[in-house]
PDB file of C-alpha atoms in Angstrom:
ATOM      1  CA  UNK V1051      -7.368 -17.675  -3.389  1.00  0.00           C
ATOM      2  CA  UNK V1052      -8.713 -15.005  -0.930  1.00  0.00           C
ATOM      3  CA  UNK V1053      -8.800 -15.688   2.842  1.00  0.00           C
ATOM      4  CA  UNK V1054     -12.382 -15.432   3.983  1.00  0.00           C
ATOM      5  CA  UNK V1055     -13.498 -13.032   6.414  1.00  0.00           C
ATOM      6  CA  UNK V1056     -17.177 -12.233   5.956  1.00  0.00           C
ATOM      7  CA  UNK V1057     -18.970 -11.092   2.933  1.00  0.00           C
ATOM      8  CA  UNK V1058     -20.801  -7.757   2.534  1.00  0.00           C
ATOM      9  CA  UNK V1059     -24.280  -8.271   3.951  1.00  0.00           C
ATOM     10  CA  UNK V1060     -27.146  -7.417   1.408  1.00  0.00           C
ATOM     11  CA  UNK V1061     -28.921  -4.060   1.449  1.00  0.00           C
ATOM     12  CA  UNK V1062     -32.669  -3.726   0.535  1.00  0.00           C
ATOM     13  CA  UNK V1063     -32.170  -1.185  -2.236  1.00  0.00           C
ATOM     14  CA  UNK V1064     -28.614  -1.892  -3.359  1.00  0.00           C
ATOM     15  CA  UNK V1065     -26.558  -4.616  -4.402  1.00  0.00           C
ATOM     16  CA  UNK V1066     -23.043  -4.006  -2.934  1.00  0.00           C
ATOM     17  CA  UNK V1067     -19.910  -5.503  -4.533  1.00  0.00           C
ATOM     18  CA  UNK V1068     -17.628  -7.713  -2.363  1.00  0.00           C
ATOM     19  CA  UNK V1069     -14.410  -5.863  -1.351  1.00  0.00           C
ATOM     20  CA  UNK V1070     -10.968  -7.621  -1.788  1.00  0.00           C
ATOM     21  CA  UNK V1071      -7.659  -6.233  -0.782  1.00  0.00           C
ATOM     22  CA  UNK V1072      -5.072  -7.935  -3.198  1.00  0.00           C
ATOM     23  CA  UNK V1073      -2.350  -7.911  -0.721  1.00  0.00           C
ATOM     24  CA  UNK V1074      -0.974 -10.079   2.177  1.00  0.00           C
ATOM     25  CA  UNK V1075       0.565  -6.860   3.875  1.00  0.00           C
ATOM     26  CA  UNK V1076      -0.378  -6.415   7.595  1.00  0.00           C
ATOM     27  CA  UNK V1077       0.140  -2.694   7.170  1.00  0.00           C
ATOM     28  CA  UNK V1078      -2.227  -2.595   4.365  1.00  0.00           C
ATOM     29  CA  UNK V1079      -4.735  -4.827   5.980  1.00  0.00           C
ATOM     30  CA  UNK V1080      -4.845  -2.708   9.281  1.00  0.00           C
ATOM     31  CA  UNK V1081      -4.872   0.823   7.115  1.00  0.00           C
ATOM     32  CA  UNK V1082      -8.024  -0.538   5.115  1.00  0.00           C
ATOM     33  CA  UNK V1083      -9.751  -1.813   8.224  1.00  0.00           C
ATOM     34  CA  UNK V1084      -9.996   1.837   9.313  1.00  0.00           C
ATOM     35  CA  UNK V1085     -12.641   2.362   6.533  1.00  0.00           C
ATOM     36  CA  UNK V1086     -15.069  -0.006   8.573  1.00  0.00           C
ATOM     37  CA  UNK V1087     -15.767  -2.065   5.261  1.00  0.00           C
ATOM     38  CA  UNK V1088     -15.759  -5.748   5.390  1.00  0.00           C
ATOM     39  CA  UNK V1089     -13.232  -7.414   3.070  1.00  0.00           C
ATOM     40  CA  UNK V1090     -11.576 -10.402   2.170  1.00  0.00           C
ATOM     41  CA  UNK V1091      -7.715 -10.538   1.188  1.00  0.00           C
ATOM     42  CA  UNK V1092      -6.114 -12.073  -1.759  1.00  0.00           C
ATOM     43  CA  UNK V1093      -2.515 -12.873  -2.626  1.00  0.00           C
ATOM     44  CA  UNK V1094      -1.323 -11.713  -5.981  1.00  0.00           C
ATOM     45  CA  UNK V1095       1.461 -13.707  -7.316  1.00  0.00           C
ATOM     46  CA  UNK V1096       3.462 -11.315  -9.264  1.00  0.00           C
ATOM     47  CA  UNK V1097       7.235 -10.699  -9.909  1.00  0.00           C
ATOM     48  CA  UNK V1098       8.162  -7.529  -8.222  1.00  0.00           C
ATOM     49  CA  UNK V1099      11.596  -6.800  -9.671  1.00  0.00           C
ATOM     50  CA  UNK V1100      11.981  -3.854 -11.588  1.00  0.00           C
ATOM     51  CA  UNK V1101      12.015  -3.726 -15.402  1.00  0.00           C
ATOM     52  CA  UNK V1102      15.271  -2.507 -17.301  1.00  0.00           C
ATOM     53  CA  UNK V1103      15.098   1.317 -17.292  1.00  0.00           C
ATOM     54  CA  UNK V1104      11.887   1.533 -15.368  1.00  0.00           C
ATOM     55  CA  UNK V1105      11.412   4.657 -13.277  1.00  0.00           C
ATOM     56  CA  UNK V1106      10.338   4.277  -9.691  1.00  0.00           C
ATOM     57  CA  UNK V1107       6.761   5.811 -10.381  1.00  0.00           C
ATOM     58  CA  UNK V1108       6.075   3.623 -13.483  1.00  0.00           C
ATOM     59  CA  UNK V1109       7.135   0.491 -11.327  1.00  0.00           C
ATOM     60  CA  UNK V1110       4.780   1.399  -8.754  1.00  0.00           C
ATOM     61  CA  UNK V1111       1.982   1.857 -11.012  1.00  0.00           C
ATOM     62  CA  UNK V1112       2.584  -1.378 -13.063  1.00  0.00           C
ATOM     63  CA  UNK V1113       3.002  -3.574  -9.979  1.00  0.00           C
ATOM     64  CA  UNK V1114      -0.334  -2.047  -8.425  1.00  0.00           C
ATOM     65  CA  UNK V1115      -2.217  -2.814 -11.647  1.00  0.00           C
ATOM     66  CA  UNK V1116      -0.689  -6.216 -11.779  1.00  0.00           C
ATOM     67  CA  UNK V1117      -1.609  -7.097  -8.072  1.00  0.00           C
ATOM     68  CA  UNK V1118      -5.281  -5.997  -8.615  1.00  0.00           C
ATOM     69  CA  UNK V1119      -5.635  -7.757 -11.892  1.00  0.00           C
ATOM     70  CA  UNK V1120      -4.002 -10.848 -10.521  1.00  0.00           C
ATOM     71  CA  UNK V1121      -6.570 -11.182  -7.778  1.00  0.00           C
ATOM     72  CA  UNK V1122      -9.493  -9.979  -9.785  1.00  0.00           C
ATOM     73  CA  UNK V1123      -9.080 -12.497 -12.469  1.00  0.00           C
ATOM     74  CA  UNK V1124      -9.719 -15.304  -9.743  1.00  0.00           C
ATOM     75  CA  UNK V1125     -13.218 -13.922  -8.910  1.00  0.00           C
ATOM     76  CA  UNK V1126     -16.416 -14.714 -10.656  1.00  0.00           C
ATOM     77  CA  UNK V1127     -18.735 -12.494  -8.556  1.00  0.00           C
ATOM     78  CA  UNK V1128     -19.229  -8.771  -8.450  1.00  0.00           C
ATOM     79  CA  UNK V1129     -16.066  -7.583  -6.666  1.00  0.00           C
ATOM     80  CA  UNK V1130     -14.000  -4.465  -6.136  1.00  0.00           C
ATOM     81  CA  UNK V1131     -10.258  -5.186  -5.809  1.00  0.00           C
ATOM     82  CA  UNK V1132      -7.593  -3.063  -4.508  1.00  0.00           C
ATOM     83  CA  UNK V1133      -4.088  -3.488  -5.362  1.00  0.00           C
ATOM     84  CA  UNK V1134      -1.201  -1.308  -4.102  1.00  0.00           C
ATOM     85  CA  UNK V1135       2.584  -1.045  -4.338  1.00  0.00           C
ATOM     86  CA  UNK V1136       5.211   1.378  -2.839  1.00  0.00           C
ATOM     87  CA  UNK V1137       8.375   2.149  -4.338  1.00  0.00           C
ATOM     88  CA  UNK V1138      11.112   4.452  -2.777  1.00  0.00           C
ATOM     89  CA  UNK V1139      12.722   6.755  -5.193  1.00  0.00           C
ATOM     90  CA  UNK V1140      16.121   8.038  -4.454  1.00  0.00           C
ATOM     91  CA  UNK V1141      17.391  10.132  -7.400  1.00  0.00           C
ATOM     92  CA  UNK V1142      15.550   7.925  -9.931  1.00  0.00           C
ATOM     93  CA  UNK V1143      16.835   4.739  -8.362  1.00  0.00           C
ATOM     94  CA  UNK V1144      14.088   2.460  -7.145  1.00  0.00           C
ATOM     95  CA  UNK V1145      14.423   0.887  -3.744  1.00  0.00           C
ATOM     96  CA  UNK V1146      11.988  -1.693  -2.675  1.00  0.00           C
ATOM     97  CA  UNK V1147      11.650  -4.172   0.136  1.00  0.00           C
ATOM     98  CA  UNK V1148      15.335  -4.938   1.309  1.00  0.00           C
ATOM     99  CA  UNK V1149      14.435  -8.649   2.259  1.00  0.00           C
ATOM    100  CA  UNK V1150      17.418  -8.926   4.565  1.00  0.00           C
ATOM    101  CA  UNK V1151      19.643  -7.104   6.872  1.00  0.00           C
ATOM    102  CA  UNK V1152      22.705  -6.289   4.535  1.00  0.00           C
ATOM    103  CA  UNK V1153      20.383  -4.738   1.908  1.00  0.00           C
ATOM    104  CA  UNK V1154      18.562  -2.728   4.364  1.00  0.00           C
ATOM    105  CA  UNK V1155      21.936  -1.423   5.609  1.00  0.00           C
ATOM    106  CA  UNK V1156      22.836  -0.380   2.088  1.00  0.00           C
ATOM    107  CA  UNK V1157      19.635   1.311   1.567  1.00  0.00           C
ATOM    108  CA  UNK V1158      19.845   3.317   4.584  1.00  0.00           C
ATOM    109  CA  UNK V1159      23.303   4.338   3.855  1.00  0.00           C
ATOM    110  CA  UNK V1160      22.632   5.486   0.552  1.00  0.00           C
ATOM    111  CA  UNK V1161      19.381   7.510   1.988  1.00  0.00           C
ATOM    112  CA  UNK V1162      21.183   9.134   4.754  1.00  0.00           C
ATOM    113  CA  UNK V1163      20.906  13.100   4.294  1.00  0.00           C
ATOM    114  CA  UNK V1164      19.137  12.611   1.352  1.00  0.00           C
ATOM    115  CA  UNK V1165      15.498  13.413   0.079  1.00  0.00           C
ATOM    116  CA  UNK V1166      13.544  10.323  -0.840  1.00  0.00           C
ATOM    117  CA  UNK V1167      10.307  10.091  -2.759  1.00  0.00           C
ATOM    118  CA  UNK V1168       8.016   7.368  -1.754  1.00  0.00           C
ATOM    119  CA  UNK V1169       5.544   6.343  -4.604  1.00  0.00           C
ATOM    120  CA  UNK V1170       2.371   4.594  -3.491  1.00  0.00           C
ATOM    121  CA  UNK V1171       0.152   3.725  -6.169  1.00  0.00           C
ATOM    122  CA  UNK V1172      -3.323   2.327  -5.651  1.00  0.00           C
ATOM    123  CA  UNK V1173      -5.157   0.507  -8.399  1.00  0.00           C
ATOM    124  CA  UNK V1174      -8.847  -0.095  -7.939  1.00  0.00           C
ATOM    125  CA  UNK V1175     -10.582  -2.670 -10.288  1.00  0.00           C
ATOM    126  CA  UNK V1176     -14.339  -3.450 -10.566  1.00  0.00           C
ATOM    127  CA  UNK V1177     -14.562  -6.103 -13.629  1.00  0.00           C
ATOM    128  CA  UNK V1178     -18.398  -6.218 -13.638  1.00  0.00           C
ATOM    129  CA  UNK V1179     -18.634  -2.487 -14.422  1.00  0.00           C
ATOM    130  CA  UNK V1180     -15.498  -2.351 -16.388  1.00  0.00           C
ATOM    131  CA  UNK V1181     -14.092  -0.058 -13.772  1.00  0.00           C
ATOM    132  CA  UNK V1182     -10.128   0.476 -13.506  1.00  0.00           C
ATOM    133  CA  UNK V1183      -8.420   3.422 -12.207  1.00  0.00           C
ATOM    134  CA  UNK V1184      -4.890   3.977 -10.839  1.00  0.00           C
ATOM    135  CA  UNK V1185      -3.571   6.891  -9.077  1.00  0.00           C
ATOM    136  CA  UNK V1186      -0.330   7.846  -7.335  1.00  0.00           C
ATOM    137  CA  UNK V1187       0.350   9.470  -3.926  1.00  0.00           C
ATOM    138  CA  UNK V1188       4.019  10.732  -3.421  1.00  0.00           C
ATOM    139  CA  UNK V1189       5.428  11.538  -0.091  1.00  0.00           C
ATOM    140  CA  UNK V1190       8.885  13.266   0.169  1.00  0.00           C
ATOM    141  CA  UNK V1191      10.900  12.236   3.124  1.00  0.00           C
ATOM    142  CA  UNK V1192      14.215  13.899   4.198  1.00  0.00           C
ATOM    143  CA  UNK V1193      16.469  11.384   6.210  1.00  0.00           C
ATOM    144  CA  UNK V1194      18.896  12.370   8.802  1.00  0.00           C
ATOM    145  CA  UNK V1195      22.777  12.103   8.304  1.00  0.00           C
ATOM    146  CA  UNK V1196      22.655   8.821  10.109  1.00  0.00           C
ATOM    147  CA  UNK V1197      25.764   7.104  11.357  1.00  0.00           C
ATOM    148  CA  UNK V1198      26.452   3.467  10.962  1.00  0.00           C
ATOM    149  CA  UNK V1199      25.846   2.841  14.726  1.00  0.00           C
ATOM    150  CA  UNK V1200      22.274   4.495  14.309  1.00  0.00           C
ATOM    151  CA  UNK V1201      21.494   2.561  11.265  1.00  0.00           C
ATOM    152  CA  UNK V1202      22.577  -0.712  12.793  1.00  0.00           C
ATOM    153  CA  UNK V1203      20.720   0.009  16.112  1.00  0.00           C
ATOM    154  CA  UNK V1204      17.513   0.746  14.209  1.00  0.00           C
ATOM    155  CA  UNK V1205      17.867  -2.380  11.926  1.00  0.00           C
ATOM    156  CA  UNK V1206      18.395  -4.716  15.044  1.00  0.00           C
ATOM    157  CA  UNK V1207      15.420  -3.330  16.849  1.00  0.00           C
ATOM    158  CA  UNK V1208      13.014  -2.806  14.231  1.00  0.00           C
ATOM    159  CA  UNK V1209      13.978  -5.290  11.448  1.00  0.00           C
ATOM    160  CA  UNK V1210      11.997  -3.504   8.719  1.00  0.00           C
ATOM    161  CA  UNK V1211      13.112  -6.014   5.924  1.00  0.00           C
ATOM    162  CA  UNK V1212       9.444  -5.963   4.524  1.00  0.00           C
ATOM    163  CA  UNK V1213       9.193  -2.162   4.194  1.00  0.00           C
ATOM    164  CA  UNK V1214      10.035  -0.345   0.926  1.00  0.00           C
ATOM    165  CA  UNK V1215      13.218   1.531   1.693  1.00  0.00           C
ATOM    166  CA  UNK V1216      13.523   0.169   5.122  1.00  0.00           C
ATOM    167  CA  UNK V1217      11.941   2.948   6.675  1.00  0.00           C
ATOM    168  CA  UNK V1218       9.110   1.778   9.088  1.00  0.00           C
ATOM    169  CA  UNK V1219       7.759   5.179   9.878  1.00  0.00           C
ATOM    170  CA  UNK V1220       4.827   3.981  11.967  1.00  0.00           C
ATOM    171  CA  UNK V1221       7.400   2.643  14.403  1.00  0.00           C
ATOM    172  CA  UNK V1222      11.017   3.342  15.120  1.00  0.00           C
ATOM    173  CA  UNK V1223      11.631   4.457  11.771  1.00  0.00           C
ATOM    174  CA  UNK V1224      10.375   7.861  12.682  1.00  0.00           C
ATOM    175  CA  UNK V1225      13.607   8.454  14.209  1.00  0.00           C
ATOM    176  CA  UNK V1226      15.384   8.285  10.936  1.00  0.00           C
ATOM    177  CA  UNK V1227      13.624  11.320   9.544  1.00  0.00           C
ATOM    178  CA  UNK V1228      13.986  14.735   9.814  1.00  0.00           C
ATOM    179  CA  UNK V1229      10.823  15.876   7.812  1.00  0.00           C
ATOM    180  CA  UNK V1230       7.900  14.540   5.786  1.00  0.00           C
ATOM    181  CA  UNK V1231       5.957  16.391   3.006  1.00  0.00           C
ATOM    182  CA  UNK V1232       2.536  14.679   2.404  1.00  0.00           C
ATOM    183  CA  UNK V1233      -1.100  15.288   1.966  1.00  0.00           C
ATOM    184  CA  UNK V1234      -2.158  11.952   3.236  1.00  0.00           C
ATOM    185  CA  UNK V1235      -0.629  10.771   6.556  1.00  0.00           C
ATOM    186  CA  UNK V1236      -1.500   6.955   5.744  1.00  0.00           C
ATOM    187  CA  UNK V1237       0.380   6.901   2.362  1.00  0.00           C
ATOM    188  CA  UNK V1238       3.809   6.300   3.704  1.00  0.00           C
ATOM    189  CA  UNK V1239       2.531   3.435   5.789  1.00  0.00           C
ATOM    190  CA  UNK V1240       1.623   1.603   2.613  1.00  0.00           C
ATOM    191  CA  UNK V1241      -1.914   2.524   1.538  1.00  0.00           C
ATOM    192  CA  UNK V1242      -3.122   6.283   1.144  1.00  0.00           C
ATOM    193  CA  UNK V1243      -6.551   6.256   2.683  1.00  0.00           C
ATOM    194  CA  UNK V1244      -7.741   9.458   1.165  1.00  0.00           C
ATOM    195  CA  UNK V1245      -6.976   8.321  -2.462  1.00  0.00           C
ATOM    196  CA  UNK V1246      -8.253   4.852  -1.717  1.00  0.00           C
ATOM    197  CA  UNK V1247     -11.657   6.002  -0.231  1.00  0.00           C
ATOM    198  CA  UNK V1248     -11.996   8.006  -3.554  1.00  0.00           C
ATOM    199  CA  UNK V1249     -11.225   5.477  -5.908  1.00  0.00           C
ATOM    200  CA  UNK V1250     -13.814   3.108  -3.905  1.00  0.00           C
ATOM    201  CA  UNK V1251     -16.269   5.583  -4.238  1.00  0.00           C
ATOM    202  CA  UNK V1252     -15.959   6.214  -7.930  1.00  0.00           C
ATOM    203  CA  UNK V1253     -16.242   2.363  -8.107  1.00  0.00           C
ATOM    204  CA  UNK V1254     -19.418   2.291  -6.478  1.00  0.00           C
ATOM    205  CA  UNK V1255     -18.345   1.547  -2.835  1.00  0.00           C
ATOM    206  CA  UNK V1256     -18.456   4.532  -0.994  1.00  0.00           C
ATOM    207  CA  UNK V1257     -17.655   3.738   2.722  1.00  0.00           C
ATOM    208  CA  UNK V1258     -20.063   6.163   4.393  1.00  0.00           C
ATOM    209  CA  UNK V1259     -22.712   5.292   2.064  1.00  0.00           C
ATOM    210  CA  UNK V1260     -22.346   1.625   2.783  1.00  0.00           C
ATOM    211  CA  UNK V1261     -22.152   2.264   6.684  1.00  0.00           C
ATOM    212  CA  UNK V1262     -25.331   4.159   6.310  1.00  0.00           C
ATOM    213  CA  UNK V1263     -27.400   0.875   5.631  1.00  0.00           C
ATOM    214  CA  UNK V1264     -25.959  -0.615   8.466  1.00  0.00           C
ATOM    215  CA  UNK V1265     -27.174  -0.555  12.098  1.00  0.00           C
ATOM    216  CA  UNK V1266     -25.057   2.034  13.922  1.00  0.00           C
TER     217      UNK V1266
END
């Protein structure tokens, strides 16, 4: 069940849905808070393993939708639920969260000198209005030709075992990269806010419209 923060306050002329982030990720929680909308968080219990023959892009879309639906199914009131997933794509091979040092080492060794696509899918669901949309933002990242010593030093200091592809770009991971091609600077961290804001508005929860009803 979601962890309560505070519910959206009522407005005199509009009934606003309650916003729920279907994720326990501290990175996504921090990013969503930038929109200044109060929200709850829910923990989606889904199997994040890839399906046989599944492409990285398809995997990101499927998991984002599963996460959003898993949390939305727990709710009886009018809610807008965000589900998101990020998968690193190394020449068609999906790279998820490494989970431990050995897997992170293997991932970074495979990615050194390569261009990796990071697919971040966002699914927004509002069951009461039958709204459900999923979109993807992709970031192209070129990794440096890293030495084993550089990889080991980075992993010991950053320990990015909960980050897709082991690349924690908002921290020391930026030193692994030689270039980033993206139209959304928040996407690589885990939640593309330009895309998310657009989907929320389409679902009936425009961040600036809600803020306009509040005392600023």
